[in-house]
Coordinates of C-alpha atoms in Angstrom, one line a residue:
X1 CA -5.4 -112.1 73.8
X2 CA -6.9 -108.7 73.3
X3 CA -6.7 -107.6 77.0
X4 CA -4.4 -109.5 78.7
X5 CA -1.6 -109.1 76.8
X6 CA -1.9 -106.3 74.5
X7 CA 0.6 -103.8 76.8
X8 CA 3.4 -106.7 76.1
X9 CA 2.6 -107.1 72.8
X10 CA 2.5 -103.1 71.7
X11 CA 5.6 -102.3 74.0
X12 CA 7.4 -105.6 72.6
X13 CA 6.0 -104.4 69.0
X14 CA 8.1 -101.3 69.1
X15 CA 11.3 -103.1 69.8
X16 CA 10.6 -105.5 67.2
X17 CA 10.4 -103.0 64.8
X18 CA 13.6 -101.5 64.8
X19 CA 15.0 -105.1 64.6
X20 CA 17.0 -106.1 62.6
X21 CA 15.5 -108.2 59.0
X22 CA 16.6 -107.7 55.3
X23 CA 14.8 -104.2 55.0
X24 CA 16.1 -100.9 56.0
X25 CA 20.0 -102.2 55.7
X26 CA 21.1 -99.0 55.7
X27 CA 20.1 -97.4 58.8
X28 CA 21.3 -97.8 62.0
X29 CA 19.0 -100.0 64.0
X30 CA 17.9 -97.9 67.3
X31 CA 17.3 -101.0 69.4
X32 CA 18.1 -104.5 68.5
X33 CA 15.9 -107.5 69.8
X34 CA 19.5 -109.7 70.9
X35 CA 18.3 -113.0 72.4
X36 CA 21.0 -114.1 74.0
X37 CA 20.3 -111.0 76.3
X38 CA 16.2 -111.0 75.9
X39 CA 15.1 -113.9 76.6
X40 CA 15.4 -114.5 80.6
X41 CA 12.2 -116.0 81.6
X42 CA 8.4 -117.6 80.4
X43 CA 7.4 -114.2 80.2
X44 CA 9.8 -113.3 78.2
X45 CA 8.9 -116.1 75.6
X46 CA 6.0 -115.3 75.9
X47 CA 5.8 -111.5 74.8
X48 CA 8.3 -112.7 72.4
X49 CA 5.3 -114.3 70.5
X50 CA 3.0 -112.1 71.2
X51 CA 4.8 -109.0 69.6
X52 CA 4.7 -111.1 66.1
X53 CA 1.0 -110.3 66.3
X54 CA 1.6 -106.4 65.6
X55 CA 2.9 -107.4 62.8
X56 CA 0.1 -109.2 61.1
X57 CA -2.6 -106.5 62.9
X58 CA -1.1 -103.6 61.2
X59 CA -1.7 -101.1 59.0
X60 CA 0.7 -102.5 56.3
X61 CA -0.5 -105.9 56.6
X62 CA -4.0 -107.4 57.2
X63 CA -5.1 -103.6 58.6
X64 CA -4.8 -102.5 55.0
X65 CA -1.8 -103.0 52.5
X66 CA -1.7 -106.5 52.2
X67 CA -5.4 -107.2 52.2
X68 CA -6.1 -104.4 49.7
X69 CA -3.4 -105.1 47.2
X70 CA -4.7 -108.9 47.5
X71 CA -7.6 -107.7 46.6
X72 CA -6.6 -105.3 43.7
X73 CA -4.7 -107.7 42.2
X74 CA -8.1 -110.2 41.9
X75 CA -10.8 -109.8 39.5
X76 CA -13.5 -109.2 42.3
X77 CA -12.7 -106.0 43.3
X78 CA -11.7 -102.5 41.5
X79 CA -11.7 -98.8 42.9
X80 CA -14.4 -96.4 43.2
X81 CA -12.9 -93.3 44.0
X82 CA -10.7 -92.6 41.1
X83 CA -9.2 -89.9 43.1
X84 CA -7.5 -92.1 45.6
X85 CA -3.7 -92.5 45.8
X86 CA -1.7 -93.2 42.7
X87 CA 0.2 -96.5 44.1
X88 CA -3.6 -98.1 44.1
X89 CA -4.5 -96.9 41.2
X90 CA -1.8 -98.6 39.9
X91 CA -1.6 -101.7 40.8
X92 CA -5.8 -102.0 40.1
X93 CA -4.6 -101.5 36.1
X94 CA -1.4 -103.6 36.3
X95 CA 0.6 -100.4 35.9
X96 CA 2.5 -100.3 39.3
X97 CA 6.4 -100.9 39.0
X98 CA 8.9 -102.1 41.9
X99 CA 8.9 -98.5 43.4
X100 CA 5.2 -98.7 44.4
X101 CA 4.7 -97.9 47.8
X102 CA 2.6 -100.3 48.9
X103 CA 4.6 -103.4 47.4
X104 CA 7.4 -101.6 48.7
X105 CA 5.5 -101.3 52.4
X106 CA 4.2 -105.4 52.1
X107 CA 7.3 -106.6 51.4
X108 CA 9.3 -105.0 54.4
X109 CA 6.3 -105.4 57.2
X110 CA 7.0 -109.4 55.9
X111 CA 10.2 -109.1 56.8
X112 CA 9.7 -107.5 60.1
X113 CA 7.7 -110.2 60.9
X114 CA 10.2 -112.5 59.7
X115 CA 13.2 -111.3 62.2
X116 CA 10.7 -111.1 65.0
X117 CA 9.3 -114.6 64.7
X118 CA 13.4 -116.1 64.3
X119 CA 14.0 -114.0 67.8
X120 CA 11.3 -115.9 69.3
X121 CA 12.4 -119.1 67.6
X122 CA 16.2 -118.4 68.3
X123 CA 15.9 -117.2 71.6
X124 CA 13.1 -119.8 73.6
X125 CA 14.8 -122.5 73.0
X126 CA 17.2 -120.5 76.0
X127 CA 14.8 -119.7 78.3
X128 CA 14.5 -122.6 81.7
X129 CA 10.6 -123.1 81.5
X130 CA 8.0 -125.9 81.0
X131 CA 9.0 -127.8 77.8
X132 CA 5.9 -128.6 76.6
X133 CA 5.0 -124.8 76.3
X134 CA 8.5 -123.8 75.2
X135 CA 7.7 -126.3 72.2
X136 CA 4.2 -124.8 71.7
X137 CA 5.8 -121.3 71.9
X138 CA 8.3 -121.9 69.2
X139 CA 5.7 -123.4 67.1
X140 CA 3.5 -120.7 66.9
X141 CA 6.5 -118.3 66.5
X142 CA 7.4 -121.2 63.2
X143 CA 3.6 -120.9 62.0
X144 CA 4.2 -116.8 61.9
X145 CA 6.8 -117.3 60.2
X146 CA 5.2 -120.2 57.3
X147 CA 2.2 -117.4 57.0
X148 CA 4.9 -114.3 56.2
X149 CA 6.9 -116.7 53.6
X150 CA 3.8 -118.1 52.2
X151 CA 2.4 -114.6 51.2
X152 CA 5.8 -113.6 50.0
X153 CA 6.7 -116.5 48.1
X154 CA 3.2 -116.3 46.1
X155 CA 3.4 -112.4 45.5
X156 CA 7.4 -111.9 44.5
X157 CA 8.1 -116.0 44.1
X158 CA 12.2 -116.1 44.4
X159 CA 13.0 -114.4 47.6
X160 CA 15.5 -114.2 50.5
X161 CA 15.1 -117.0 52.9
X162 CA 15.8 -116.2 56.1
X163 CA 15.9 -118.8 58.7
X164 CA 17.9 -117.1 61.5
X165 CA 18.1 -114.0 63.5
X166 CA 20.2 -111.5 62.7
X167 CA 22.7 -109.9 64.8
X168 CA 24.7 -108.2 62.1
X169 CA 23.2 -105.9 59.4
X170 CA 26.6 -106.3 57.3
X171 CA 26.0 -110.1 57.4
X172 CA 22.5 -109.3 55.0
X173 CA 23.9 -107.6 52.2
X174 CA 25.5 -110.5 50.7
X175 CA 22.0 -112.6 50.9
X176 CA 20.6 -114.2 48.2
X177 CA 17.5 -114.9 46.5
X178 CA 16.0 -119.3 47.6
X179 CA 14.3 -120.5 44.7
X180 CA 10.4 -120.4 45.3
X181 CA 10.5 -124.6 45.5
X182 CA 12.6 -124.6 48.3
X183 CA 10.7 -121.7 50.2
X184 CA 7.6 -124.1 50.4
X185 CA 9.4 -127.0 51.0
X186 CA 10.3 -124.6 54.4
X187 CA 7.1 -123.6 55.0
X188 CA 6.3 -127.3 55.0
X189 CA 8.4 -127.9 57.6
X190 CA 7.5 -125.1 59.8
X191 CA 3.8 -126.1 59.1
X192 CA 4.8 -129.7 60.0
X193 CA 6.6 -128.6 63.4
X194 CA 3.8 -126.9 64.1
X195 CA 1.2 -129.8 64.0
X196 CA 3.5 -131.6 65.9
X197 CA 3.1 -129.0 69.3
X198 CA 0.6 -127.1 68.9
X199 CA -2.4 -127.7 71.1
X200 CA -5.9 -128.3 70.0
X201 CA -7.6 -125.6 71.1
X202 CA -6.4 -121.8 73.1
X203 CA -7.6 -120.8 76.5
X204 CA -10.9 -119.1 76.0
X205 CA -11.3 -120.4 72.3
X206 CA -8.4 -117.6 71.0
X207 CA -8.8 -117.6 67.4
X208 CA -5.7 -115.3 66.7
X209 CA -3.2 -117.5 67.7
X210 CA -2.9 -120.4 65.9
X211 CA -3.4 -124.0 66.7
X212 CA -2.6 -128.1 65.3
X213 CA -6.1 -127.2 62.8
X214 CA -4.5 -123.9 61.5
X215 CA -1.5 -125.5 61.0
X216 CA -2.7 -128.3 58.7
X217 CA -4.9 -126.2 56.8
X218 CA -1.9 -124.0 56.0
X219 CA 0.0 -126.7 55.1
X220 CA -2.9 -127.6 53.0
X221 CA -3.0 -124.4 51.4
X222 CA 0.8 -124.9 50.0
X223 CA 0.2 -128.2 48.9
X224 CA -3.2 -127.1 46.9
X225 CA -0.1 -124.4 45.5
X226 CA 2.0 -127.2 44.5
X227 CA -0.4 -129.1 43.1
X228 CA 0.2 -132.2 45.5
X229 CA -3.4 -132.6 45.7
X230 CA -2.9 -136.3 47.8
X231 CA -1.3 -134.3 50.3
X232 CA -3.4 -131.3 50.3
X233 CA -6.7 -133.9 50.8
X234 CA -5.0 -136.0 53.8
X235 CA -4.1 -132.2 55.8
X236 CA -7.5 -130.8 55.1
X237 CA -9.6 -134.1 55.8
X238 CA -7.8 -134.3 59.0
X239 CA -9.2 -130.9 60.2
X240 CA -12.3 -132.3 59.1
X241 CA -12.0 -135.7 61.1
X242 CA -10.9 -133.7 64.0
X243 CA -13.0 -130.7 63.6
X244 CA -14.9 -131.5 67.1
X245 CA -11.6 -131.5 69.1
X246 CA -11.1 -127.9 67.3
X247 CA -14.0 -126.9 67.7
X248 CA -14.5 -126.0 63.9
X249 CA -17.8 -125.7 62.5
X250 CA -20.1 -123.7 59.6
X251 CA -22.2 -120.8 61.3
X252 CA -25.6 -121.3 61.1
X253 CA -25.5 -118.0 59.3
X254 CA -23.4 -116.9 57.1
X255 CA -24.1 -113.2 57.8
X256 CA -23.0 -113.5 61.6
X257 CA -19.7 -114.0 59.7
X258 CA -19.3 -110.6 59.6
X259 CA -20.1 -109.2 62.5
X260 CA -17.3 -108.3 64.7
X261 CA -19.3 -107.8 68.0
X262 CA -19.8 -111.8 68.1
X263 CA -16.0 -112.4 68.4
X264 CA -14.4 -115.4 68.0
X265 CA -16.9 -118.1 65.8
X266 CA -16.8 -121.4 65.2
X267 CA -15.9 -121.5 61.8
X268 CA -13.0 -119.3 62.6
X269 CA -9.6 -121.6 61.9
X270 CA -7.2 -119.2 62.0
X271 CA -8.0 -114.9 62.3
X272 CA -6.1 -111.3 62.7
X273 CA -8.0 -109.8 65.5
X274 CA -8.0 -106.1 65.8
X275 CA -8.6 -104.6 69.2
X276 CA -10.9 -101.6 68.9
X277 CA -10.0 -98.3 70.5
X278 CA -6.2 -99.5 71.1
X279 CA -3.2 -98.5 68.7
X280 CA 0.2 -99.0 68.8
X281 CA 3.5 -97.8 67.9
X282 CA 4.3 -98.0 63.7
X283 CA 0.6 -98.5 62.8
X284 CA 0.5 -101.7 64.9
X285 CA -3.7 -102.7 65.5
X286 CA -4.5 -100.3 63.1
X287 CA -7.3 -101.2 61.1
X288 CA -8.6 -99.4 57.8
X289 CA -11.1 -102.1 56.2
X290 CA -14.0 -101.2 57.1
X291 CA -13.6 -97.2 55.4
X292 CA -11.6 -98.7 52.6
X293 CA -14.8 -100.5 51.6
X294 CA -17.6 -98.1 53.3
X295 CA -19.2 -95.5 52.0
X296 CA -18.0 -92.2 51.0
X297 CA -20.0 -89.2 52.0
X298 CA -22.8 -91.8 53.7
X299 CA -23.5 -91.9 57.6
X300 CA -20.7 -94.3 58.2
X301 CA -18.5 -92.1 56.9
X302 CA -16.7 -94.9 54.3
X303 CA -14.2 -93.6 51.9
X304 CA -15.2 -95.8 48.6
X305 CA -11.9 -97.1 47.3
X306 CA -12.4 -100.9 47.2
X307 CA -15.8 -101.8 45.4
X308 CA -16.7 -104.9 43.7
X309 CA -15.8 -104.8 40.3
X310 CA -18.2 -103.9 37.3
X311 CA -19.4 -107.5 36.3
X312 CA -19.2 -109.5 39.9
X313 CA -22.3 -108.0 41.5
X314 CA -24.2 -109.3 38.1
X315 CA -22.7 -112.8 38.7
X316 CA -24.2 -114.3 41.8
X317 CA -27.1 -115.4 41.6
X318 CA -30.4 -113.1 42.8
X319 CA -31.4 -116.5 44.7
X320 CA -28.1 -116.9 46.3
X321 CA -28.2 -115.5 50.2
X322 CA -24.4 -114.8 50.0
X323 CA -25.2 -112.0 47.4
X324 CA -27.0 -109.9 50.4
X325 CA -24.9 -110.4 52.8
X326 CA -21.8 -109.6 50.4
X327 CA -23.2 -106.3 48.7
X328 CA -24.3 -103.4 49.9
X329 CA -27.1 -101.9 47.6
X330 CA -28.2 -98.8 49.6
X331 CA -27.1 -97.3 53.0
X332 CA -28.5 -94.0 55.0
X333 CA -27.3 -90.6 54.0
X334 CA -28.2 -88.3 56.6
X335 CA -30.7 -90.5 57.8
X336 CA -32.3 -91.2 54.6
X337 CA -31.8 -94.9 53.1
X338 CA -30.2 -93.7 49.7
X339 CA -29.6 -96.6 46.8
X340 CA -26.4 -96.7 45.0
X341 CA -27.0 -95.1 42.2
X342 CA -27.5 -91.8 44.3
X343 CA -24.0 -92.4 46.0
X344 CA -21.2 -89.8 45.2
X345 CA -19.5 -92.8 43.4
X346 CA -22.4 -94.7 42.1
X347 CA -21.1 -98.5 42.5
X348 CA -22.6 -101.2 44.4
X349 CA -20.0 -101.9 47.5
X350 CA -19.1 -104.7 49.4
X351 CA -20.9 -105.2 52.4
X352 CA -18.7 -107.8 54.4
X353 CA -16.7 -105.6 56.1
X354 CA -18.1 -101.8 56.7
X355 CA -21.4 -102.7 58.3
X356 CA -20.8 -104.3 61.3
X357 CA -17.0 -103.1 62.3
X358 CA -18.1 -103.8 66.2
X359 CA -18.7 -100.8 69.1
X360 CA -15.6 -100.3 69.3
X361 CA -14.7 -99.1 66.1
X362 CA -14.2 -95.4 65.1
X363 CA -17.3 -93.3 63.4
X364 CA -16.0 -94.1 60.0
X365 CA -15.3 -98.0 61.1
X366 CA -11.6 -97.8 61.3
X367 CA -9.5 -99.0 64.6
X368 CA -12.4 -102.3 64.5
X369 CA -12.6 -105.2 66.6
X370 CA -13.3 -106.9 63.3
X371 CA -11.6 -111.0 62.8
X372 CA -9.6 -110.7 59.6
X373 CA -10.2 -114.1 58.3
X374 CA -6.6 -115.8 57.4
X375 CA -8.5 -119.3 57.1
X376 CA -11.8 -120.5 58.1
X377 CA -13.6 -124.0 58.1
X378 CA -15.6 -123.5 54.8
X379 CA -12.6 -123.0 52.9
X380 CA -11.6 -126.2 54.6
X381 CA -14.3 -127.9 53.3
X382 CA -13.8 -126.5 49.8
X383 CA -9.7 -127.3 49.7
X384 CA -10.6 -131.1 50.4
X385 CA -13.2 -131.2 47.6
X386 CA -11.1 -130.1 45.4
X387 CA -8.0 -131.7 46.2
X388 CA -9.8 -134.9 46.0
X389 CA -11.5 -134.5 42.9
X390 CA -7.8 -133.6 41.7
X391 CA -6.3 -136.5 43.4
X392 CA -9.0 -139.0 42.3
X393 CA -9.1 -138.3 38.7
X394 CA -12.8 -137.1 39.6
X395 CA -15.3 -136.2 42.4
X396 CA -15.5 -139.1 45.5
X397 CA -18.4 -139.5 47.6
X398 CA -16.4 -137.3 50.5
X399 CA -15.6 -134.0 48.2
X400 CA -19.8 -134.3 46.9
X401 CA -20.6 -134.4 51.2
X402 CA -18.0 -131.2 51.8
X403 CA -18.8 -129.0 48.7
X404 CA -22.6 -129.6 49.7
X405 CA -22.2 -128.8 53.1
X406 CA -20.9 -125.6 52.0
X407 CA -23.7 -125.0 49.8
X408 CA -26.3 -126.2 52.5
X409 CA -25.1 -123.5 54.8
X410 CA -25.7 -120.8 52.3
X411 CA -29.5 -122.0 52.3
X412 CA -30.0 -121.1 55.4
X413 CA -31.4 -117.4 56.0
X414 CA -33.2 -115.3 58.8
X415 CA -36.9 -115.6 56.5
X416 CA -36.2 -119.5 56.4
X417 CA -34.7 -122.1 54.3
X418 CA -34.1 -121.6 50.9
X419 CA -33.5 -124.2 47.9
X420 CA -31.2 -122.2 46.5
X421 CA -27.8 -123.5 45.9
X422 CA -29.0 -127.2 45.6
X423 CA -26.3 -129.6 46.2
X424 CA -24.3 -131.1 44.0
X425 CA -25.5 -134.2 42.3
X426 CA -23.4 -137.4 41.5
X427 CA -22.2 -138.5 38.5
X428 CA -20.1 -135.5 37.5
X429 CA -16.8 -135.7 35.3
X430 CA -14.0 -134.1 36.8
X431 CA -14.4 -131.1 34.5
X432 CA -16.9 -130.4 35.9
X433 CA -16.7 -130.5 39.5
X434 CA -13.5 -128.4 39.2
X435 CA -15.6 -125.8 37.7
X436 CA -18.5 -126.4 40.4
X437 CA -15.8 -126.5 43.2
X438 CA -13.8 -123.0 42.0
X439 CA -17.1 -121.3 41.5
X440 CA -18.0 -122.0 45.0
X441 CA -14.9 -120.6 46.1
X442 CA -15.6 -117.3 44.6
X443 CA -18.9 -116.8 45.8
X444 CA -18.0 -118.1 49.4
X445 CA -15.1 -116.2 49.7
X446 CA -15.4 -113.2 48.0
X447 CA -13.7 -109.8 48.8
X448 CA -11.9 -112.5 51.6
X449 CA -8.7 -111.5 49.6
X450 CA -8.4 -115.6 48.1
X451 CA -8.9 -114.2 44.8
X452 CA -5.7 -113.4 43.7
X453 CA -4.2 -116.6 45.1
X454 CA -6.4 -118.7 43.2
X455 CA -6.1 -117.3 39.7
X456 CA -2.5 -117.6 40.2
X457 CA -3.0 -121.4 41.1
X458 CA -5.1 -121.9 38.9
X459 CA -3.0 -120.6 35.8
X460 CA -5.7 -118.3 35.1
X461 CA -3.7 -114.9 34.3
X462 CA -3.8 -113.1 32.4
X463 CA -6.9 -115.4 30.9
X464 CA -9.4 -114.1 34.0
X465 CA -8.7 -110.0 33.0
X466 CA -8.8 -110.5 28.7
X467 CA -11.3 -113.7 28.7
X468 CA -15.1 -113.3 27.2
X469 CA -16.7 -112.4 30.1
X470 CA -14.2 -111.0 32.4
X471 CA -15.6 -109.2 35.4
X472 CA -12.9 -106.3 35.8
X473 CA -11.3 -106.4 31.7
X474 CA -8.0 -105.1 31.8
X475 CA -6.3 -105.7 28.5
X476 CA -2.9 -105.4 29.3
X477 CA -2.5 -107.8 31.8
X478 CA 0.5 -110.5 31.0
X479 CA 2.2 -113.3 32.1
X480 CA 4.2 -111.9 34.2
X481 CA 1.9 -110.0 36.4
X482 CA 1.3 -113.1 38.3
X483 CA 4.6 -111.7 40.4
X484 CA 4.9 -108.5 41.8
X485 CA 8.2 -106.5 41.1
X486 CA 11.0 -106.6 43.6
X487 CA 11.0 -103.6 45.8
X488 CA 13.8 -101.5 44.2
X489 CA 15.2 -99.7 47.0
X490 CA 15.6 -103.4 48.3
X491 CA 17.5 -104.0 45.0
X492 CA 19.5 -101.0 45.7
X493 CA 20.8 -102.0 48.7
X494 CA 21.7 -105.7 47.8
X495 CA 22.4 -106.1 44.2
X496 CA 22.1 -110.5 44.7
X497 CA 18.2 -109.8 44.8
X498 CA 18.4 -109.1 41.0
X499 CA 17.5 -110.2 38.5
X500 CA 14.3 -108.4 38.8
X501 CA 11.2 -110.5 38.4
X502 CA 10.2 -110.3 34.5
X503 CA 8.4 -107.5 32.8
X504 CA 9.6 -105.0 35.5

């Protein structure tokens, strides 16, 4: 996808975003993405879809603004450079209010790829082409469209549904908010569409568009939300059963993971991927992880904002592989190897991300050819175990095989295999595999932005920032910073988004 069609999708990109979607209402829109006068041909459809990519590979979305307030939010990661900007600063302490710029920048780059994806799904169905790939075409564009609602249902909750394209401007401003319940039960159905035509597998294993697996692993992702833990087991066990025909597997490493230079991996379900050296119009494959989480004043030129918090690094075990590969304890400065605590901001750092942005990538790692994980099989693996020790009443034989598997892969390192994390033995109560199960999903998939998501599902804030033992202790976390505040120049402009979300 990176080559072949990245002209259509950055030219397509610029018309899609001066589309028409809820944001912006008061502006004239320059161009206007009509379908009944787009859409003429396959080609057409085609770069339809593919411009709903540089949405998700931008600057304001999984190149930076969603994937770092994701991670803010969590308990895993805080700042290290105080001096950063103010909107982060705010949102690490639960201070931010709905003017903050990079809510405010999240919630509109949703919505962009919100009207884009309905263009495609309006106007395919028009176009005279091959069926089955007009089908697979407006299923991908459906799955965009689940992946924008399911990040903006779980970060605002109540929100603007929008299932059509829109024409009219005018026709916006008397929109109202959809319960949250009846946002899911939509992404369901896009999720369930998608199963239904997607195919198997991509043309030269393409990870960033997604496929039948993706699609039920979303879909098991919003029923592990909803707590329809039956449901969640049957969609995750059946990537599982068919994880051959995907072509799913755990790496034999977990450090090649993050390494951007091997491309597209087996355990890769569902990714962003950023094409190095190539940028687009309105931040579109613009990429700031790696320097967000690099090394300020070091050889590769990081900037030191996201950093593991204080008590994480302290957490994972000294025997546990995953803790090298996801820290970074010392790096070169000016050639020399220089600990930490010699840094200009003297905090251990992530590692997943800065150290191996691919050759592409700019000095200080930006514009990367990094795979932004959206979903990958290990998570897989972890959903099922613990939607069937949910759905059992405790831990079957199947959730012990997945959970192990996980744990069996993070033996494995370069020196040899190591015994450390043993699996999991039988004869737990349910109790305690939950805890086994969610303990395993922060180690595997720290600084992966899950974090936040699964405190929230888990009911577990404010408890996780004002509990004995907190990792990041933020005392005046609430209730009711499991949402984020509605944007209020959204507010402004349509007065049926309020009430505003409580506490803001």
């Amino acid at each position: 996808m990176k080559t072949k069609n990245i002209s259509k999708l950055l030219m397509l990109s610029t018309l899609l975003f001066s589309s028409v979607s809820c944001t912006d209402l008061g502006e004239t829109p320059v161009s206007i993405l009509v379908p009944d006068q787009y859409f003429k041909t396959a080609a057409d459809a085609e770069a339809a879809v593919m411009g709903i990519y540089s949405l998700l590979a931008n600057a304001d979305y999984y190149g930076r603004r969603l994937t770092m307030v994701l991670q803010l939010l969590g308990d895993d990661i805080d700042i290290a450079d105080i001096g950063t900007q103010s909107s982060r600063i705010q949102i690490n302490g639960f201070t931010h209010d709905a003017s903050n710029q990079d809510v405010v920048a999240i919630w509109k780059t949703a919505y962009l790829g919100i009207g884009a994806a309905n263009a495609a799904i309006d106007g395919i169905p028009k176009v005279e082409m091959d069926e089955n790939s007009k089908s697979a075409l407006i299923a991908e564009a459906r799955l965009l469209r689940a992946l924008n609602y399911y990040h903006l249902v779980q970060l605002f909750g109540d929100i603007p549904y929008i299932a059509n394209y829109v024409a009219d401007p005018s026709t916006v401003m008397d929109i109202n908010k959809t319960p949250a319940e009846q946002v899911y039960e939509n992404i369901i159905l896009d999720c369930t569409y998608a199963i239904d035509n997607l195919p198997d597998t991509h043309q030269n294993d393409v990870r960033a568009r997604p496929t039948k697996g993706s699609a039920h692993t979303l879909l098991a992702s919003v029923y592990m939300i909803l707590e329809r833990w039956s449901d969640a087991a049957k969609q995750a066990q059946d990537v599982i059963t068919q994880s051959s025909n995907y072509k799913y597997a755990l790496v034999d490493d977990f450090q090649k993971l993050w390494k951007a230079d091997l491309g597209y991996q087996s355990e890769h379900v569902w990714v962003v991927d950023f094409a190095g050296t190539i940028s687009g119009e309105n931040s579109s494959n613009v990429d700031y992880t790696a320097p967000m989480t690099g090394v300020r004043d070091a050889d590769m030129l990081g900037w030191s904002v996201l950093a593991p918090s204080q008590g994480i690094y302290a957490s994972f075990s000294d025997q546990d592989y995953r803790k090298k590969v996801s820290f970074l304890t010392e790096t070169p400065i000016k050639g020399v190897m220089t600990p930490y605590q010699k840094w200009r901001w003297p905090r251990i750092h992530t590692a997943k991300w800065c150290l191996y942005p691919g050759a592409n990538a700019s000095a200080e790692g930006s514009n990367s050819d990094i795979k932004h994980v959206i979903f990958r099989y290990a998570e897989v693996l972890l959903i099922a175990a613990e939607a069937l020790n949910e759905a059992n009443g405790g831990p079957t034989a199947e959730a012990y095989q997945y959970i192990n598997a996980v744990r069996a892969r993070a033996r494995n390192t370069p020196e040899g295999q190591q015994e450390y994390p043993a699996d999991l033995q039988a004869g737990m109560s349910q109790q305690t595999f939950r805890d086994a199960v969610r303990e395993e999903r922060r180690i595997e998939l720290a600084f992966e932005w899950k974090r936040w998501y699964d405190l929230k599902r888990w009911k577990m804030v404010p408890e996780a920032f004002k509990g004995a033992g907190s990792f990041e202790p933020h005392t005046n976390v609430q209730e009711h910073h499991a949402l984020l505040p509605i944007p209020q120049e959204e507010i402004g402009r349509n007065a049926n988004l309020l009430p505003q979300n409580p506490g803001f």
